XYZ file of C-alpha atoms in Angstrom:
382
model
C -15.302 8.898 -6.780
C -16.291 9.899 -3.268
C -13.718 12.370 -1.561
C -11.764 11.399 1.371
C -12.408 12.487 5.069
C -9.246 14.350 6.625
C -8.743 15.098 10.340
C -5.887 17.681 10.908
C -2.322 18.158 8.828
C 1.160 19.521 9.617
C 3.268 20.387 7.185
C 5.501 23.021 9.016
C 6.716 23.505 12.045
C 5.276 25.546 14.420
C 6.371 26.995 17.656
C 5.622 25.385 21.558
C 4.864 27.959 24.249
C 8.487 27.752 25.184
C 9.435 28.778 21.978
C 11.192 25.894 20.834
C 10.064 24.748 17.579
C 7.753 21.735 17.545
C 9.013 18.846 14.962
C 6.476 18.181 12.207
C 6.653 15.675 9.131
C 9.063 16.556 6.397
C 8.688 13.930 4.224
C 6.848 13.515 1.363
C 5.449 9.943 2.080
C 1.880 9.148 1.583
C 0.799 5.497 3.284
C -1.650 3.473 2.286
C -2.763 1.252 4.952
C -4.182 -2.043 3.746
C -7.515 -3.996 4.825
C -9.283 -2.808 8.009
C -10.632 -5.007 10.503
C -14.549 -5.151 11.297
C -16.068 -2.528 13.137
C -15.411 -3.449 16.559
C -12.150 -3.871 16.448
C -10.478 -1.364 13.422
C -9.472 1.068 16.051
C -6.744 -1.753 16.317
C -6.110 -1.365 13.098
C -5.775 2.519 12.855
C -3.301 2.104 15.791
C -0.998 -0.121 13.482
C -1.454 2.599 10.767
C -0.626 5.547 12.836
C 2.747 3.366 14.207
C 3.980 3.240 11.086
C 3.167 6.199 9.589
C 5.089 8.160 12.831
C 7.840 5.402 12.009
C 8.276 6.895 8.285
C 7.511 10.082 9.666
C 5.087 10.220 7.062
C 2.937 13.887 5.549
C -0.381 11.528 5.470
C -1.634 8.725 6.714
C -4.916 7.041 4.370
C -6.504 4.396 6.203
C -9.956 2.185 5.088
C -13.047 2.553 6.724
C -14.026 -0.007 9.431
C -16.019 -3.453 7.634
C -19.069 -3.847 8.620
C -19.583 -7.205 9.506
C -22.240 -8.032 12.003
C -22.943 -5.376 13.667
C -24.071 -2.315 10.826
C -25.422 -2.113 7.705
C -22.734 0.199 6.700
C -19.085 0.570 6.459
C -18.113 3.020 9.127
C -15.879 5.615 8.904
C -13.605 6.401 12.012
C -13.055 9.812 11.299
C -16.284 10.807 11.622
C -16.007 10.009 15.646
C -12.465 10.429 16.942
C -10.839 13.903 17.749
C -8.707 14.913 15.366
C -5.535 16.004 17.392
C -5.986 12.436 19.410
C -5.044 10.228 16.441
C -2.997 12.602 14.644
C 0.145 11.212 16.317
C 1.120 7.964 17.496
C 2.939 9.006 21.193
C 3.123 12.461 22.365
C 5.696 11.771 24.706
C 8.205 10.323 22.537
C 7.358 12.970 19.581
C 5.433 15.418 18.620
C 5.553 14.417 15.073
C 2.327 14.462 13.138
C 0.602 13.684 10.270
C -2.725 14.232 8.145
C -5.023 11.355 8.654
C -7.419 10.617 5.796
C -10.027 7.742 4.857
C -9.744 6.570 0.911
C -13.541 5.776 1.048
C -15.238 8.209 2.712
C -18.964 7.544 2.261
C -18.636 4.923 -0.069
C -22.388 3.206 -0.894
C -21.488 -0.305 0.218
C -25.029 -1.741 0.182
C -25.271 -5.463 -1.208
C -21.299 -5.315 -1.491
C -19.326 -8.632 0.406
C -16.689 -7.844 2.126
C -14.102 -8.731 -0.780
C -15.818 -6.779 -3.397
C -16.017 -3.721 -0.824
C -12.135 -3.965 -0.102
C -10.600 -5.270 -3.997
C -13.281 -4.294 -6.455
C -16.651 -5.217 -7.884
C -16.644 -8.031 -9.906
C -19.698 -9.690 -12.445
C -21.363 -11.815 -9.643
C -23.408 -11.128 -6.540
C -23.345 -12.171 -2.483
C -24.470 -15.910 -4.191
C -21.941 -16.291 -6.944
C -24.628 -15.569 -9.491
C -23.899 -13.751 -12.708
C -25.438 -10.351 -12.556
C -24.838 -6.963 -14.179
C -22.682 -4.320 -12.279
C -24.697 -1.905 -10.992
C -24.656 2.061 -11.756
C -24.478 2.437 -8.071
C -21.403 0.131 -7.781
C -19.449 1.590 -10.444
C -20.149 5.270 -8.972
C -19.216 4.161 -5.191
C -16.488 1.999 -6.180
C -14.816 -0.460 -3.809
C -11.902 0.476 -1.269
C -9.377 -0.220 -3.624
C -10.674 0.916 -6.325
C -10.377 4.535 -5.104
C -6.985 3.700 -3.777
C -5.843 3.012 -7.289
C -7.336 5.929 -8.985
C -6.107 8.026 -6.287
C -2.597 7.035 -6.649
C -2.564 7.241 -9.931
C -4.057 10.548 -10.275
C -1.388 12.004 -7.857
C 1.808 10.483 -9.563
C 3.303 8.215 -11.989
C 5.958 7.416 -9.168
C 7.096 4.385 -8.080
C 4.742 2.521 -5.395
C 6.698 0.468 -2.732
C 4.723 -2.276 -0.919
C 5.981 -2.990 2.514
C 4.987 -7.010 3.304
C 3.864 -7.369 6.776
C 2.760 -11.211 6.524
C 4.081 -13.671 4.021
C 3.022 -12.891 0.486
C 0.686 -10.172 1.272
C 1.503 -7.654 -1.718
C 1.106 -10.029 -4.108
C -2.092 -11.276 -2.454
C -3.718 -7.955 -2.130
C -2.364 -6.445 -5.648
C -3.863 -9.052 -7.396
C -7.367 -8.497 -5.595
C -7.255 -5.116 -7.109
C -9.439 -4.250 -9.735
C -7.513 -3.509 -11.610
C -4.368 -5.325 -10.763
C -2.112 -2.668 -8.455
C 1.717 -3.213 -9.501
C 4.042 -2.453 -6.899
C 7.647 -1.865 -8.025
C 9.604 -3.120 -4.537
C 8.723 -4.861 -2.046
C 10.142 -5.022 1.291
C 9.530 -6.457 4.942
C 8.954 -4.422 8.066
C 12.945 -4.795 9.158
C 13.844 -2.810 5.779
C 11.375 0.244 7.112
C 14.094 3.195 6.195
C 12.756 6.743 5.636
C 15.661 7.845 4.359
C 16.104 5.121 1.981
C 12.391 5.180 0.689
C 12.912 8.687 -0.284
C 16.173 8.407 -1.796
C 14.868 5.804 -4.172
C 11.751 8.352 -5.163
C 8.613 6.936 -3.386
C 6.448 8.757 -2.584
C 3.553 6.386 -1.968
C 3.671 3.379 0.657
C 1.647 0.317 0.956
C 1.076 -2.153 4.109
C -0.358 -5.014 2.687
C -1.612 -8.439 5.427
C -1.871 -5.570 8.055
C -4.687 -7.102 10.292
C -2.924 -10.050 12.011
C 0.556 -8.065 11.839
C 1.947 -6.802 15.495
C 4.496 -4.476 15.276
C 7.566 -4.859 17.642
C 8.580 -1.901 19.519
C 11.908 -0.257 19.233
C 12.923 -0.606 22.150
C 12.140 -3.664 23.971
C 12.099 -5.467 20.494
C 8.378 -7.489 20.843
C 5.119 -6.124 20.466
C 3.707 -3.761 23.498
C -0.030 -5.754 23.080
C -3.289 -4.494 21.702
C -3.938 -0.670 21.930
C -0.778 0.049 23.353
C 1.736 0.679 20.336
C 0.076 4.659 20.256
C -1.750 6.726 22.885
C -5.687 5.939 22.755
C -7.894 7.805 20.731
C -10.966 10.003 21.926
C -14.024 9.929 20.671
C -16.062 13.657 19.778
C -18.698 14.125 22.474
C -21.082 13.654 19.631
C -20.933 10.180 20.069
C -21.019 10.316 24.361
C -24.347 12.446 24.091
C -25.768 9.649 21.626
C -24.651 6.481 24.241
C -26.541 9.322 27.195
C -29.775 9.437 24.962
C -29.477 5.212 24.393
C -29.065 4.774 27.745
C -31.404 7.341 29.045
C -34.441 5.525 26.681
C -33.563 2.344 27.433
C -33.501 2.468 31.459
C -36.612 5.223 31.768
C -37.452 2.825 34.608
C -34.021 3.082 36.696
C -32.050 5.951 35.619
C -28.705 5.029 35.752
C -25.708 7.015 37.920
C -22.892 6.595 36.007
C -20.779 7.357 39.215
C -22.827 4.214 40.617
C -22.454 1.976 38.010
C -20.275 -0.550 36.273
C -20.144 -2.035 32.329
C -19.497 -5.135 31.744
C -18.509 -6.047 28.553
C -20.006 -9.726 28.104
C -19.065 -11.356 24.948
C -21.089 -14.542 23.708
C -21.460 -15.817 20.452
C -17.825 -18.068 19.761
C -16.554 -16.821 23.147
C -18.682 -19.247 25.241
C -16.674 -22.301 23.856
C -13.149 -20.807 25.177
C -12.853 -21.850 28.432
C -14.008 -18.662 30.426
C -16.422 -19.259 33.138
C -16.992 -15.275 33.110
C -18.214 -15.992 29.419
C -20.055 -19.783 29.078
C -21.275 -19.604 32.982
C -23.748 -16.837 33.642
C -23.810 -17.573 36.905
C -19.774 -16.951 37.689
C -20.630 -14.270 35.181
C -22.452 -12.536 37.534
C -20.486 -13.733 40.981
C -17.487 -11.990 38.481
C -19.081 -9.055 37.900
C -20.378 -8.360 41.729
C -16.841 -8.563 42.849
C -15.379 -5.962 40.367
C -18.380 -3.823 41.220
C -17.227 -4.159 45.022
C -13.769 -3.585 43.838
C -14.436 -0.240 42.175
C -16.429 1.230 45.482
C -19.494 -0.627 46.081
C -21.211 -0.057 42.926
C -25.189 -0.898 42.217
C -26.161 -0.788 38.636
C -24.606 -3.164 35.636
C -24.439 -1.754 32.527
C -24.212 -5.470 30.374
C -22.779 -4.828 26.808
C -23.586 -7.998 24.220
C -25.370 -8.762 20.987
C -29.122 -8.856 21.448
C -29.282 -12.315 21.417
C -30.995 -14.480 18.779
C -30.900 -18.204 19.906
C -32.855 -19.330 22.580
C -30.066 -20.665 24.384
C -28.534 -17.059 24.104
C -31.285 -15.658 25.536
C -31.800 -17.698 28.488
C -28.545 -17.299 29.580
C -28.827 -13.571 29.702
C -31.978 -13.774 31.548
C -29.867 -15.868 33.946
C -27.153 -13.756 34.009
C -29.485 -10.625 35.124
C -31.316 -12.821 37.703
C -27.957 -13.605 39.728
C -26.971 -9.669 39.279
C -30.275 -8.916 41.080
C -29.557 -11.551 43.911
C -26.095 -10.091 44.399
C -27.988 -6.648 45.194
C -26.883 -5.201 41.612
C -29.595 -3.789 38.889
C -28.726 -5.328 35.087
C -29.175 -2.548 32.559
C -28.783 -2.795 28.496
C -28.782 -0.527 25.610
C -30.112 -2.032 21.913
C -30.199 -0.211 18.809
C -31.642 -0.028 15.160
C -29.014 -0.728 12.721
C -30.288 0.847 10.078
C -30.078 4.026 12.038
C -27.419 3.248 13.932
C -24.805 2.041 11.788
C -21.821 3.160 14.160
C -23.684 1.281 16.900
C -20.725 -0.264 18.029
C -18.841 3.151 19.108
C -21.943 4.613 20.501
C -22.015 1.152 22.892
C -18.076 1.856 23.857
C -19.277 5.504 24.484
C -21.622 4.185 27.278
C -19.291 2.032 28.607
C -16.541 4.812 29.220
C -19.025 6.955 30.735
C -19.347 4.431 33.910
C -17.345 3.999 36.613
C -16.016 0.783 36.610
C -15.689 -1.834 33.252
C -14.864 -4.933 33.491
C -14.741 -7.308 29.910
C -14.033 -10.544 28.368
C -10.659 -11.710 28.073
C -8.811 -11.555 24.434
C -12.070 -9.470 22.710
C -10.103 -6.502 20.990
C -13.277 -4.740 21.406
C -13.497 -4.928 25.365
C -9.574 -4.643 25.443
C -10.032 -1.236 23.471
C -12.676 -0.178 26.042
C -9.972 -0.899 28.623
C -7.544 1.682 27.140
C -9.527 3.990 26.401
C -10.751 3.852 29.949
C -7.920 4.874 31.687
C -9.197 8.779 30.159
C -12.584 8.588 31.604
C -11.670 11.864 33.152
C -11.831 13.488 29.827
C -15.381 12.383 28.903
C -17.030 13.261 32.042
């Protein structure tokens, strides 16, 4: 099976430059983190995961790879794009406790896989429910799970606890497994006890029905909203030079100044049924826009982020939406890109976007609601 990607590890302490020793993890827990989200919006997910792993003040953290969905044509690994010491944590300021961070399928050949054989195992049928052979390719890249298994299982014959974060989730997910994971406990977020994990000899955690779970702070007791349970993540410049080149070949025409300029985040698809004029009107789109442009210091260029539209419909209304920009004195700018090259697509587009002055996006999209968190460190990427 494919080996797993690893940004940094503590294991020991090690000293501040006041000489105080800084606290590291001392457990022995290793946590499993159950199904990702898609792959515009499993940064949410890895925020969950790195909660709870600073919660159990756990040695490792193992999360999946982000699904690809709609946007790639294969699974992307966050790993690969975030600095290390940025999501090695959950808050700084509360603790400097931290953990390795690892993927379980690291480069895992996902090509003609659905989404429930890339997450619980291949089984004898393909995308159409037809009977087919399982592939050598399959069987060498095996499924998310898959590797989980073998990887516990090759580590210890310990006990496995299964911590429930929505109603029958372990036994949901263990029985997707193939083959069948077996968890010996089970227990909800409110019994979370480091302590009392380790005294009962686990050494391996599971979150199963993780996606649609929100954690509830400590402290004020409900959840602190998207994003905000650990500090954001950076991404490696890599990825910033990549949205620079996608932007550069895309506006040869205009040049854009990023100091001039504002992305909007414009979702469409099943957002232009919900209500939002800034979303289902292109023209209030654009009267939206020109005021946050304004608001931000009289900006002139509009860097629009959506899905190259397909529909006609779709279409017109973004030609609409760039015609009012222009009569509002602003220049509409957009970046496209070749899936099959550009698998991680999705990051290189929130790249761009941070690299501008102002963003504006579309109310409840985790992906523009990312963007907005991660904005608040422009002054690191520029």
């Amino acid at each position: 099976s494919s080996s797993s990607s690893s940004s940094s590890s503590s294991s020991s302490g090690s000293n501040n430059d006041d000489g105080t020793d800084e606290k590291t993890s001392s457990s022995g827990l290793t946590v499993f983190f159950g199904v990702a989200g898609g792959e515009s919006n499993c940064e949410f997910t890895m925020d969950k995961g790195r909660w709870i792993a600073d919660r159990l003040k756990a040695k490792k953290l193992v999360i999946p790879t982000c699904d690809h969905l709609f946007h790639s044509d294969a699974d992307v690994d966050l790993l690969d794009y975030m600095i290390p010491d940025t999501v090695n944590h959950c808050k700084k300021e509360e603790s400097s406790n931290t953990f390795e961070l690892a993927s379980w399928n690291h480069n895992v050949n996902t090509h003609g896989l659905s989404t429930a054989e890339r997450f619980f195992g291949t089984n004898d049928h393909n995308n159409n429910g037809e009977n087919v052979e399982e592939s050598t390719e399959n069987e060498s890249n095996p499924s998310h799970h898959q590797q989980l298994v073998a990887k516990i299982e090759d580590a210890s014959q310990k006990k496995i606890l299964c911590v429930q974060v929505g109603n029958g989730g372990c036994d949901w997910e263990g029985k997707q497994f193939t083959p069948k994971l077996e968890f010996d406990s089970v227990i909800t977020q409110a019994q979370l006890n480091k302590e009392e994990i380790e005294s009962k000899g686990y050494e391996y955690v599971y979150v199963a029905g993780v996606f649609d779970w929100h954690p509830q702070d400590d402290k004020v007791k409900e959840w602190p909203g998207l994003f905000k349970m650990c500090d954001p993540p950076q991404y490696q410049e890599k990825l910033f030079n990549e949205a620079r080149d996608s932007i550069k070949k895309y506006n040869a025409d205009h040049p854009i100044d990023p100091e001039k300029t504002l992305c909007a985040h414009w979702r469409q698809e099943d957002f232009v049924g919900k209500g939002d004029p800034y979303v289902y009107d292109p023209v209030q789109g654009a009267k939206i826009m020109s005021e946050k442009a304004e608001e931000h210091g009289n900006l002139k260029d509009v860097l629009i982020l959506t899905n190259d539209p397909v529909a006609d419909e779709d279409k017109q209304r973004l030609e609409t939406l760039k015609s009012e920009l222009l009569s509002h004195g602003l220049t509409p700018h957009t970046v496209h890109h070749d899936k099959l090259k550009h698998s991680h697509d999705v990051f290189v587009d929130k790249a761009a976007c941070l690299l501008m002055k102002g963003f504006i996006g579309t109310r409840s999209s985790t992906f523009s609601q990312s963007i907005a968190e991660m904005h608040a460190l422009r002054d690191k990427y520029i």
